[in-house]
Coordinates of C-alpha atoms in Angstrom, one line a residue:
X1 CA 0.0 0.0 0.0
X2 CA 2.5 2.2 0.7
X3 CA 4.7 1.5 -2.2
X4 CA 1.7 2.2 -4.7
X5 CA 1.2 5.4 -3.0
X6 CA 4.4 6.8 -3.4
X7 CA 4.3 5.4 -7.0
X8 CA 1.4 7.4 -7.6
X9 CA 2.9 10.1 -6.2
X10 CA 6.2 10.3 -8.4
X11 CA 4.0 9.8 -11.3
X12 CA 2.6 13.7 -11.4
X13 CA 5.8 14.4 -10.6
X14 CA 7.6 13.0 -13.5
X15 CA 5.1 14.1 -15.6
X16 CA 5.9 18.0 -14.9
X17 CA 9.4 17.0 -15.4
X18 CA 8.9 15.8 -18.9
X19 CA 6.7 19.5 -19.4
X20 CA 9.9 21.7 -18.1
X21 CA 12.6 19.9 -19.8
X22 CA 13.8 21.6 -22.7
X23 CA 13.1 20.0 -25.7
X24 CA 17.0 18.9 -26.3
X25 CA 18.2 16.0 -24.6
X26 CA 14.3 14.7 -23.6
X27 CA 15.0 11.7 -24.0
X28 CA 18.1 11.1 -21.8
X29 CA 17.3 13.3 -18.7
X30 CA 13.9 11.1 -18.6
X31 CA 15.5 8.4 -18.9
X32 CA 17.3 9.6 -15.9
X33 CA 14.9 10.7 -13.9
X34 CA 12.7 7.9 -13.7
X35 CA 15.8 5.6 -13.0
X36 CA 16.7 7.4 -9.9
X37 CA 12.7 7.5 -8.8
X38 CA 12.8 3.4 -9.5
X39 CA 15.9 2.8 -7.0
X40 CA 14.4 5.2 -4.5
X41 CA 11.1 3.1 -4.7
X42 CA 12.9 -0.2 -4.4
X43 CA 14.9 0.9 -1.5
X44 CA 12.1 2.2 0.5
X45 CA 10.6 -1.2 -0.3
X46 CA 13.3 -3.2 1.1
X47 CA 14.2 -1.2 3.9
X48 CA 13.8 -3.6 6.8
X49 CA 12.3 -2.4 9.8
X50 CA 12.3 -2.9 13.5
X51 CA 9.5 -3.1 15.9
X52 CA 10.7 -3.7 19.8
X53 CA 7.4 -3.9 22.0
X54 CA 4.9 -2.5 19.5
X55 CA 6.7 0.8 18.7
X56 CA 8.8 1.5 15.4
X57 CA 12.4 1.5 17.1
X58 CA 15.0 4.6 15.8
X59 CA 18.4 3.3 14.0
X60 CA 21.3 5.6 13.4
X61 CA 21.3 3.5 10.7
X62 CA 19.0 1.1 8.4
X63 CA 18.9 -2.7 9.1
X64 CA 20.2 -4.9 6.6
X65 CA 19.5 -8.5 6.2
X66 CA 22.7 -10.6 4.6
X67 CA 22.4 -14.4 4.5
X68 CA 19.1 -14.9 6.6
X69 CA 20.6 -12.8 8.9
X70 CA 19.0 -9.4 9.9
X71 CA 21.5 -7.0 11.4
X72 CA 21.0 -3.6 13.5
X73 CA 23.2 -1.0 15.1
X74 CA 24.3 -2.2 18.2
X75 CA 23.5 0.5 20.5
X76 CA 20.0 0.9 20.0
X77 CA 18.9 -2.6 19.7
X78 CA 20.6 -3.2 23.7
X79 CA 19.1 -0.3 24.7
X80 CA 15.6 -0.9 23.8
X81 CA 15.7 -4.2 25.4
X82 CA 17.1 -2.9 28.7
X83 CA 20.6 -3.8 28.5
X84 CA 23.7 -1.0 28.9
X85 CA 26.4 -1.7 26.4
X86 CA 29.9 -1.0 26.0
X87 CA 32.1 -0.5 23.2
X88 CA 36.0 -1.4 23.2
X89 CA 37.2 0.1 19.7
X90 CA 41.0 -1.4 20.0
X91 CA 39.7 -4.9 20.5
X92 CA 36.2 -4.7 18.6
X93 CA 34.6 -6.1 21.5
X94 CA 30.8 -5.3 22.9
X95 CA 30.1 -5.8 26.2
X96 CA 26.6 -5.7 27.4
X97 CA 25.2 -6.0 30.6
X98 CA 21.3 -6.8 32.1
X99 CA 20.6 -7.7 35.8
X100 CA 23.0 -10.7 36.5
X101 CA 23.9 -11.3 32.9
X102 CA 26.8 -10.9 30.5
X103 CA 26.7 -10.5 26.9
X104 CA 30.7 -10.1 24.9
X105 CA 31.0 -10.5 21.2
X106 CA 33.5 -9.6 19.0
X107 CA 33.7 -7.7 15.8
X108 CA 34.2 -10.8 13.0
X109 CA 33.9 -13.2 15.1
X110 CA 31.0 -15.9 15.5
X111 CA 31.6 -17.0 18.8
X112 CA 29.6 -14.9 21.6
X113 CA 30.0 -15.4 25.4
X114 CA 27.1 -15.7 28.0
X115 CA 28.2 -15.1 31.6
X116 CA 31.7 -17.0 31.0
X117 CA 29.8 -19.5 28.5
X118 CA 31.0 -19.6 24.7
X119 CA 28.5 -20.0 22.2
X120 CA 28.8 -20.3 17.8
X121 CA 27.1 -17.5 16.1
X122 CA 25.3 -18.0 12.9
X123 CA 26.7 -14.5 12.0
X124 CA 29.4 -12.5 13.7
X125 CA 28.9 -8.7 14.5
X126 CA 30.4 -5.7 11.6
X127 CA 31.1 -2.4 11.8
X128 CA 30.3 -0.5 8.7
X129 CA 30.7 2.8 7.8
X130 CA 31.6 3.1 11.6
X131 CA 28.3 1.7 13.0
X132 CA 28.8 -1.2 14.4
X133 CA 25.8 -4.3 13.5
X134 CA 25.0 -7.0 15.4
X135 CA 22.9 -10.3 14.5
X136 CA 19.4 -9.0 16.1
X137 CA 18.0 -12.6 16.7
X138 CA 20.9 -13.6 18.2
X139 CA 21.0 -10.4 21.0
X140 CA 17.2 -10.3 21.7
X141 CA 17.0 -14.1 22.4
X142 CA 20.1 -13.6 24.8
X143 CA 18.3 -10.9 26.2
X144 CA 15.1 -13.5 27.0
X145 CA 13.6 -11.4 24.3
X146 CA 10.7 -13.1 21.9
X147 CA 11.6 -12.6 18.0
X148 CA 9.5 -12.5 15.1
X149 CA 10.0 -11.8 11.1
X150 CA 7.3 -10.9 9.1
X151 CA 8.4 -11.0 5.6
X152 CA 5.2 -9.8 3.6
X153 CA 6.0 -6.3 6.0
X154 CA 9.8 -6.6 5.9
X155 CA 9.4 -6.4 9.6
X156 CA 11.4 -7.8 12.8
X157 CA 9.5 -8.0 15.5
X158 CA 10.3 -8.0 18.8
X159 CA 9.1 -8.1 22.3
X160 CA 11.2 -8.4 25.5
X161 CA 11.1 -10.3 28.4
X162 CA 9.4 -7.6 30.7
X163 CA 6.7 -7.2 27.7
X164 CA 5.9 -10.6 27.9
X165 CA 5.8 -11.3 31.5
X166 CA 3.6 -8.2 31.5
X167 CA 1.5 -9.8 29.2
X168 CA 1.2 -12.8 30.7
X169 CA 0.0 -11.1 33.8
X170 CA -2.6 -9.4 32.1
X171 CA -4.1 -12.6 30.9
X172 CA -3.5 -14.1 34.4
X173 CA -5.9 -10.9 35.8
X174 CA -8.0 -11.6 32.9
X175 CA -8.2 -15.0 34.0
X176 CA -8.9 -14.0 37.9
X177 CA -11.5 -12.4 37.2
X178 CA -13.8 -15.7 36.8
X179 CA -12.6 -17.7 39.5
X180 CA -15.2 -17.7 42.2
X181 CA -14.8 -16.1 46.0
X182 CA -15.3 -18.6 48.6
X183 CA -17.1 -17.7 52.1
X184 CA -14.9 -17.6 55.3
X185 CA -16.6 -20.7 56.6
X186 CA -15.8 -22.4 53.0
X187 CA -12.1 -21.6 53.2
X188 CA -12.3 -23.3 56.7
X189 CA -14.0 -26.3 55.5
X190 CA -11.4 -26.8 52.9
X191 CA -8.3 -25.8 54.0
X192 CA -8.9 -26.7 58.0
X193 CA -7.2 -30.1 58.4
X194 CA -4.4 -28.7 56.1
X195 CA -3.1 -26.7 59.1
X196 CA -0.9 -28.3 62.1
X197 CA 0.5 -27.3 65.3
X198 CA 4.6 -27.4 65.5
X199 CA 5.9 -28.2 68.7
X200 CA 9.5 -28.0 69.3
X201 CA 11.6 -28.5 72.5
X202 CA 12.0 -25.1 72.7
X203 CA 9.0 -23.3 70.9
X204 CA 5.5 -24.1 69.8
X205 CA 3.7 -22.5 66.2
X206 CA 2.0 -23.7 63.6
X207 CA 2.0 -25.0 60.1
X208 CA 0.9 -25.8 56.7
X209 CA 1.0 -28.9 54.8
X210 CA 2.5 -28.8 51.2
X211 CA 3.3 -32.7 50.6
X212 CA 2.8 -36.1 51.7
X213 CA 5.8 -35.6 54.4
X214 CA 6.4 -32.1 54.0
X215 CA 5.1 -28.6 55.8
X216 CA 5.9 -25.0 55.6
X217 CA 6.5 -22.5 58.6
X218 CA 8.6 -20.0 59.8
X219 CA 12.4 -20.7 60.1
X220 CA 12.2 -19.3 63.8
X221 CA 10.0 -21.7 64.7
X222 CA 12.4 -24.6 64.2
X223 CA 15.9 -23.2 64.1
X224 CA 17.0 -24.0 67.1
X225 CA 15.4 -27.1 67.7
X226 CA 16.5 -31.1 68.3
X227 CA 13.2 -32.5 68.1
X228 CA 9.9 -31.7 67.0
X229 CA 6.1 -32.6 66.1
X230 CA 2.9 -32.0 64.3
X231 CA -0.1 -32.0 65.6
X232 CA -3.1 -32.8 62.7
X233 CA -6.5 -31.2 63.4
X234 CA -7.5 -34.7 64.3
X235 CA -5.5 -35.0 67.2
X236 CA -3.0 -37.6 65.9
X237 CA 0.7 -36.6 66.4
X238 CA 3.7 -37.4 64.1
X239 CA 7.5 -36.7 64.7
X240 CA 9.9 -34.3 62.6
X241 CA 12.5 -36.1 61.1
X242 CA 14.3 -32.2 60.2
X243 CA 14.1 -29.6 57.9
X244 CA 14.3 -29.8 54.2
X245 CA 15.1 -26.5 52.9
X246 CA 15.2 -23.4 54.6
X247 CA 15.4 -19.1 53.6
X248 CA 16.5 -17.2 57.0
X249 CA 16.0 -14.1 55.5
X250 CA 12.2 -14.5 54.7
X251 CA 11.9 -17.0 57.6
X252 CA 10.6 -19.6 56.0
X253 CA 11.7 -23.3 56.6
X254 CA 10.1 -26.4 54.8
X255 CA 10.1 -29.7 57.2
X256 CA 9.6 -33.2 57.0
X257 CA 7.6 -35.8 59.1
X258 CA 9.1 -39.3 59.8
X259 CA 5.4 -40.5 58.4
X260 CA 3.2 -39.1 55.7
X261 CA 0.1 -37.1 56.6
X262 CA -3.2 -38.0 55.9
X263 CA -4.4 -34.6 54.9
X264 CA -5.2 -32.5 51.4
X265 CA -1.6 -30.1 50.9
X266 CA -2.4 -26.8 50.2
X267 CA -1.0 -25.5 46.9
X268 CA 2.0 -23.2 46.7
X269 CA 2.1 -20.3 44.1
X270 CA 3.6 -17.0 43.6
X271 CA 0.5 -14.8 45.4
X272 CA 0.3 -12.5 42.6
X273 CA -3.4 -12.5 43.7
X274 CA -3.4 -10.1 46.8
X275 CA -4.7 -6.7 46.3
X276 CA -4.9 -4.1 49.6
X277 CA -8.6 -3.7 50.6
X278 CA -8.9 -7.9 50.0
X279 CA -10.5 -9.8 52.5
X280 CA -8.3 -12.5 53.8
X281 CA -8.8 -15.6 56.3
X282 CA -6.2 -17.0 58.9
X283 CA -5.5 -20.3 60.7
X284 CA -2.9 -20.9 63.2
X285 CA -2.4 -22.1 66.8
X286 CA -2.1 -18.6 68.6
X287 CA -0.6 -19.1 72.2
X288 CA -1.6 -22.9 71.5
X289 CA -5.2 -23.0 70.5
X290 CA -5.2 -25.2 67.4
X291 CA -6.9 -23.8 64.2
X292 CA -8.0 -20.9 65.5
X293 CA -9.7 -19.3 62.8
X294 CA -9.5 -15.3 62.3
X295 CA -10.5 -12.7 59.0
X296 CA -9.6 -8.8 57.9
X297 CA -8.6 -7.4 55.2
X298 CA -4.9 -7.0 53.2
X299 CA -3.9 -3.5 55.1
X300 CA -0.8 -3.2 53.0
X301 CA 1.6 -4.9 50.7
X302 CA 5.5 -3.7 52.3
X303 CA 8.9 -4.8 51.6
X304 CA 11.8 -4.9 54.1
X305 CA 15.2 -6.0 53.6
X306 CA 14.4 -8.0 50.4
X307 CA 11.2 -9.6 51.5
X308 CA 7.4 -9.1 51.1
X309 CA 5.1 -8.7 53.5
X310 CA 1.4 -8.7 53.2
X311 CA 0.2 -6.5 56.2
X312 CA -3.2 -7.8 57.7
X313 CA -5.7 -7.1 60.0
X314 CA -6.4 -10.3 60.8
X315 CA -6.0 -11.2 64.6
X316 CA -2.6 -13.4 65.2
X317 CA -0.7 -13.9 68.5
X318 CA 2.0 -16.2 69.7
X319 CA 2.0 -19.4 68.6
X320 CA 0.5 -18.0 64.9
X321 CA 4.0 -18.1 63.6
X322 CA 4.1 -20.6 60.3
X323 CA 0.1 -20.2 60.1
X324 CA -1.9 -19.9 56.7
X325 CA -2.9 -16.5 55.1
X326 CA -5.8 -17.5 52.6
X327 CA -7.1 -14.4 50.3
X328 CA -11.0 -14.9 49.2
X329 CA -10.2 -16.8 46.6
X330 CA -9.1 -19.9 48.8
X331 CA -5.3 -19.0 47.8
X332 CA -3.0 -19.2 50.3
X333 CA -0.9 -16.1 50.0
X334 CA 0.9 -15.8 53.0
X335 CA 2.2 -17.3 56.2
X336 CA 1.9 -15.3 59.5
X337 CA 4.5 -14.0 60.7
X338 CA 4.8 -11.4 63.5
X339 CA 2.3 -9.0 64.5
X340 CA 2.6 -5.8 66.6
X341 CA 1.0 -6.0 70.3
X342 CA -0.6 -3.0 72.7
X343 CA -2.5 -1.9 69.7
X344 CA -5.8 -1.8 68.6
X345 CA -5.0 -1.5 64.6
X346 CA -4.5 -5.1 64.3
X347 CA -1.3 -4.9 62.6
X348 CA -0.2 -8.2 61.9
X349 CA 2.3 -9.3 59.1
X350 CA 2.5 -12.5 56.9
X351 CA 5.6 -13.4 55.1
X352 CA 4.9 -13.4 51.1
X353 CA 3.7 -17.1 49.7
X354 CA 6.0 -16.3 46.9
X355 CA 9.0 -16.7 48.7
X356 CA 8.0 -20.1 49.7
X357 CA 7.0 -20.7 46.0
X358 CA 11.0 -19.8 45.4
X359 CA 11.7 -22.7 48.0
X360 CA 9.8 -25.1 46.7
X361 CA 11.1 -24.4 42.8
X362 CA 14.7 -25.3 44.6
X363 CA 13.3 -28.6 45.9
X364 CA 15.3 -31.6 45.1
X365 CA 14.6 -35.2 46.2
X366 CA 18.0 -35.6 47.5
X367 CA 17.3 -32.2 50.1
X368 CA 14.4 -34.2 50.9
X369 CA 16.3 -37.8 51.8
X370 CA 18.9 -35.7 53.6
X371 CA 16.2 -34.0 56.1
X372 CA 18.0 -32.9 59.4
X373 CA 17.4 -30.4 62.6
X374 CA 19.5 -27.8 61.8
X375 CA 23.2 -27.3 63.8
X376 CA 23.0 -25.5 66.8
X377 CA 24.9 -21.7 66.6
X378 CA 25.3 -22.5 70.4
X379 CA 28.6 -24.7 71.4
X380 CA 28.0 -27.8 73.6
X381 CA 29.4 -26.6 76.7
X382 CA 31.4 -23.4 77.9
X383 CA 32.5 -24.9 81.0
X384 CA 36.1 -24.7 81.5
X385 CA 35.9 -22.2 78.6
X386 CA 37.7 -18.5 79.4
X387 CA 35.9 -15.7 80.1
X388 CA 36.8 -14.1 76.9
X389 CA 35.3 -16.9 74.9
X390 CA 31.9 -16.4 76.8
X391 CA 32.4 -13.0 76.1
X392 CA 32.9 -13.3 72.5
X393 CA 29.8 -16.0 72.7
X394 CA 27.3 -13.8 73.8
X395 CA 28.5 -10.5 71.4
X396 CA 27.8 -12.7 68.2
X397 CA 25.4 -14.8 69.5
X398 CA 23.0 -12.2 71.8
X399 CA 23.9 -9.1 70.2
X400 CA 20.1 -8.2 69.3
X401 CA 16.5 -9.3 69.5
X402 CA 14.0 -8.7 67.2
X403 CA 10.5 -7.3 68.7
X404 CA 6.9 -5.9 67.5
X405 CA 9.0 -2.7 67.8
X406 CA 11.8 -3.6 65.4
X407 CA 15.2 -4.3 66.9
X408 CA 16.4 -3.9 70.3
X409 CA 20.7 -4.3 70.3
X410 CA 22.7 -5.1 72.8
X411 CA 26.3 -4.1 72.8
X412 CA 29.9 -3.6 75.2
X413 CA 29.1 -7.2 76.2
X414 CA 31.6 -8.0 79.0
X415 CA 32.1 -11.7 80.8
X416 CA 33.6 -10.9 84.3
X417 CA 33.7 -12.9 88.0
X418 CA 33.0 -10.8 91.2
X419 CA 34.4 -11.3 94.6
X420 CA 31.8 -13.8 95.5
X421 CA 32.2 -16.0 92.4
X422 CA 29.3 -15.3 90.3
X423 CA 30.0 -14.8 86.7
X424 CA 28.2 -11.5 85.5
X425 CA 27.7 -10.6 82.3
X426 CA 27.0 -7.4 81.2
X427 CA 25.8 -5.4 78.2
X428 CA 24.2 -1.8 77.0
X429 CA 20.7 -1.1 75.4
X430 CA 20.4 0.9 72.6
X431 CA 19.4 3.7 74.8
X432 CA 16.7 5.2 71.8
X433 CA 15.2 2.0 71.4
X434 CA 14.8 2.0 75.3
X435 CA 13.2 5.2 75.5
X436 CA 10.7 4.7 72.7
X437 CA 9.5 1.4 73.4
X438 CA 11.3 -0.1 76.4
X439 CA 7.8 -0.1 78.2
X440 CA 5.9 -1.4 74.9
X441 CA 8.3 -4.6 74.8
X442 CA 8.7 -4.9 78.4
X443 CA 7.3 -8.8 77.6
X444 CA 9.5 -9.5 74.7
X445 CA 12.7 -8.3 76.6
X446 CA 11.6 -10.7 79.6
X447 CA 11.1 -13.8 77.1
X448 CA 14.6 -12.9 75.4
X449 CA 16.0 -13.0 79.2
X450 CA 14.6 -16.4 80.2
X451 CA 15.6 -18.0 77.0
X452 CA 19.5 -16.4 77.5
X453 CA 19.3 -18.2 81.1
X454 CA 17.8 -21.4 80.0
X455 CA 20.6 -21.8 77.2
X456 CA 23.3 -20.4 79.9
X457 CA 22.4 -22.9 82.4
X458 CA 22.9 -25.8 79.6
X459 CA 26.2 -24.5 78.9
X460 CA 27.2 -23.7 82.6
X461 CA 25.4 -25.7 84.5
X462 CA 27.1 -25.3 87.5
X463 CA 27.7 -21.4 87.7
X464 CA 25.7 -18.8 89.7
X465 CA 24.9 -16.3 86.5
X466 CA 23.9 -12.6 86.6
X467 CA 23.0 -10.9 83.3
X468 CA 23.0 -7.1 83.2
X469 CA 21.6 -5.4 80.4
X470 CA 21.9 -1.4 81.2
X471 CA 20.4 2.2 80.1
X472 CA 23.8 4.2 79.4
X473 CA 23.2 7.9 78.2
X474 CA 25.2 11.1 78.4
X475 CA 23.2 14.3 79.2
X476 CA 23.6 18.1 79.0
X477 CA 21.7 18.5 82.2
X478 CA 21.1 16.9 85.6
X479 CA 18.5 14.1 85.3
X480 CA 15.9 14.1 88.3
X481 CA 13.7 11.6 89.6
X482 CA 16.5 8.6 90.1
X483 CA 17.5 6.3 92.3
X484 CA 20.8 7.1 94.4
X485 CA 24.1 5.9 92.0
X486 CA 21.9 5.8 88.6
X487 CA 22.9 9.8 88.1
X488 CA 27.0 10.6 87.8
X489 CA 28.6 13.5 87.0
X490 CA 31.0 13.9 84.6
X491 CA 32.5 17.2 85.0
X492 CA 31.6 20.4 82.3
X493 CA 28.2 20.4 83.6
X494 CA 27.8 16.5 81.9
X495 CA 25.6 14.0 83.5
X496 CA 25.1 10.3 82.8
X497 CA 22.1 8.0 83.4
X498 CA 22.6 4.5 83.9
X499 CA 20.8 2.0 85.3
X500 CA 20.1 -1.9 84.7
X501 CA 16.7 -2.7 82.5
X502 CA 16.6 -6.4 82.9
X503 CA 18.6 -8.0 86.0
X504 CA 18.5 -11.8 85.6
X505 CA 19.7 -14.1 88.5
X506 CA 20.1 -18.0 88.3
X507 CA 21.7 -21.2 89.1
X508 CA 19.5 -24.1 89.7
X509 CA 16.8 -21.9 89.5
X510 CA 15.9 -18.0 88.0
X511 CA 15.0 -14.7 89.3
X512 CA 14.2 -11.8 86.5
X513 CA 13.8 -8.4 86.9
X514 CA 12.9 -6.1 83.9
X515 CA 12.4 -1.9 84.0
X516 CA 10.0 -1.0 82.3

């Protein structure tokens, strides 16, 4: 069509020509003329065009096609899919770079490499007239780019990997958008039995059943643990032969029981169906109290540190951890997490199903043969150990704890032995966190404490142990309102406060003290 219009075009145009020419010589410069209108017609036809993600891309030069191959400028073609590119001109060599991959060719060459990988080129890359080509096919399919010729048009076509993921998305809402919503009480009824209580020797949560043997939780549910159970809505109880595959950073931990369980497993995908405003259903064991059913809505999608969080306001407590987050559709979509306490918002956190959806892709039948409690971070013993080992012990081992109020840290740890033989152990507050919300996690600090003296006393079983964690802060001013010895001077009208927060005491038995 367009070829036939620009014919018709040239035709008036030749025609006028013919009228101005002088009569001598007619023949020749018509002859001329038209020739030059033919090429300029054939090479508009033949120009080959390229098309990256439905819009006509830009070359600093045309696209050629030479043995089957199609060629375009280098530059442009890496750009449009994403890529930054580099040119070395004494070696002829391209370098291109996208996310964690590598892309080097070299001029005249038909050998490319892939993130140290070699691989034969049908065609190596020119340089022409200074511009330097490269085999399009080639670069886009690197790239994870779809390609396409369409030879009636003279067209490549090409979309890239972000166009098509985004189009498969938009089929996969199109698709949503017929699958029915299910009642709280029909989520319940089919996902019920698919949730178990975890019970460690050292914690109790909850979790979800993904295989014949296997069930998701959190990883702080069973890190630290040497033996463990589930607990099936029907009361029947099977042991934990370890875990299978784990992500700390998501805390998320996949485990396996020595038997299979006789219950539906709940499918895993990547969650792409949670939308703030959602209504959303959660089961868990909070503070022991199997299945405890409890509904809200998706408050917020967050990330932190790498990992996604759908925020809801449905009710969890202690014990939740590892729990199912279900959305509407009867997808589960999360798996609760934490939650924030001495509120009334209800703001309670799941941990993303996709990142369990990343574990389970990673799955191999030998990590699930190989099942084991994970090692203890703890030594077997300290006893006999010197103080400067225990020292260095409870630095990299006790240095923080994570509460409903972010992180409490605890640093200056110091291991020392009084007059009357206890060992005391000592360490500082981050005196802002203990300001803010010492009183809101007043709890949290005392749990931290008792489980620091439980694992002291299995280290040093023998030893009379007092921890100190302190308030240290410098002041401009004198402090009133304090006890006698927890205000000091410090010369140049300088003051500090310091004073313990939690005082723990034991030996055969424990004594805790907490300020809040």
């Amino acid at each position: 069509m367009k070829t036939k219009l620009i014919q018709s075009l040239l035709c008036p145009l030749l025609a006028a020509a013919l009228l101005l020419t002088p009569l001598p010589g007619t023949g020749e410069a018509t002859a001329s003329t038209a020739n030059a209108a033919t090429k300029a017609v054939a090479a508009s036809a033949s120009q080959v065009q390229v098309v990256v993600d439905h819009k006509k891309l830009t070359l600093s030069a045309p696209a050629y096609v030479e043995k089957g191959v199609t060629f375009v400028p280098m530059r442009e073609i890496f750009t449009a899919l994403g890529a930054t590119v580099t040119w070395e001109g004494k070696t002829g060599t391209i370098i291109a770079r996208k996310g964690h991959l590598t892309i080097s060719l070299q001029a005249g060459k038909k050998e490319a490499v892939i993130n140290g990988k070699g691989v034969k080129l049908n065609a190596p890359s020119v340089v022409r007239n200074a511009v330097t080509f490269v085999p399009v096919r080639f670069i886009s399919e690197a790239l994870g780019a779809s390609v396409a010729w369409d030879r009636a048009a003279n067209t490549v076509s090409i979309l890239s990997e972000e166009a098509v993921e985004l189009a498969k998305y938009k089929e996969w809402l199109e698709e949503q958008k017929n699958i029915p919503k299910l009642t709280s009480t029909e989520i319940v009824e089919k996902f019920d039995k698919s949730v178990v209580l975890v019970m460690t020797n050292r914690a109790q949560g909850s979790g979800v059943v993904i295989g014949d043997h296997l069930i998701l939780t959190n990883y702080h549910v069973i890190s630290d643990a040497v033996s463990a159970t589930a607990l099936t809505l029907y009361g029947e109880e099977l042991a934990i032969e370890g875990v299978v595959h784990y992500d700390e950073q998501a805390d998320l931990a996949i485990i396996k029981t020595k038997e299979p369980l006789d219950v539906a497993a709940v499918e895993i995908n990547y969650g792409l169906n949670d939308r703030k405003g959602d209504k959303v259903v959660a089961i868990g064991s909070p503070l022991g109290l199997q299945n405890t059913i409890s509904d809200g809505l998706i408050s917020n999608i967050t990330y932190e540190g790498g990992v996604r969080y759908v925020q809801t306001s449905a009710p969890i407590d202690h014990g939740s951890s590892g729990g199912a987050l279900f959305n509407e559709y009867g997808e589960l979509i999360g798996i609760t997490t934490l939650g924030y306490s001495d509120t009334i918002a209800d703001l309670n956190f799941a941990v993303s199903v996709m990142h369990a959806a990343i574990l389970v892709d990673d799955l191999t039948e030998e990590m699930i043969d190989e099942a084991a409690f994970l090692p203890s971070t703890l030594p077997d013993t300290l006893v006999g150990a010197p103080l400067t080992d225990i020292q260095k012990l409870l630095a990299e081992q006790f240095a923080s704890v994570v509460t409903t109020e972010g992180e409490a840290n605890f640093t200056g740890w110091e291991a020392k032995r009084d007059s009357a033989g206890w060992l005391v152990l000592s360490a500082d507050i981050d005196p802002l966190f203990y300001m803010y919300y010492g009183p809101s996690t007043a709890d949290e600090l005392r749990i931290w404490a008792i489980n620091l003296g439980y694992e002291l006393h299995d280290l040093l079983p023998d030893e009379k142990i007092q921890v100190l964690i302190s308030f240290e802060r410098d002041y401009g001013f004198e402090p009133r309102g304090f006890a006698s010895g927890e205000v000091t001077s410090l010369g140049s009208d300088k003051w500090r406060v310091r004073y313990p927060v939690i005082d723990m005491q034991l030996k055969d038995q424990l004594h805790i003290q907490v300020r809040d």
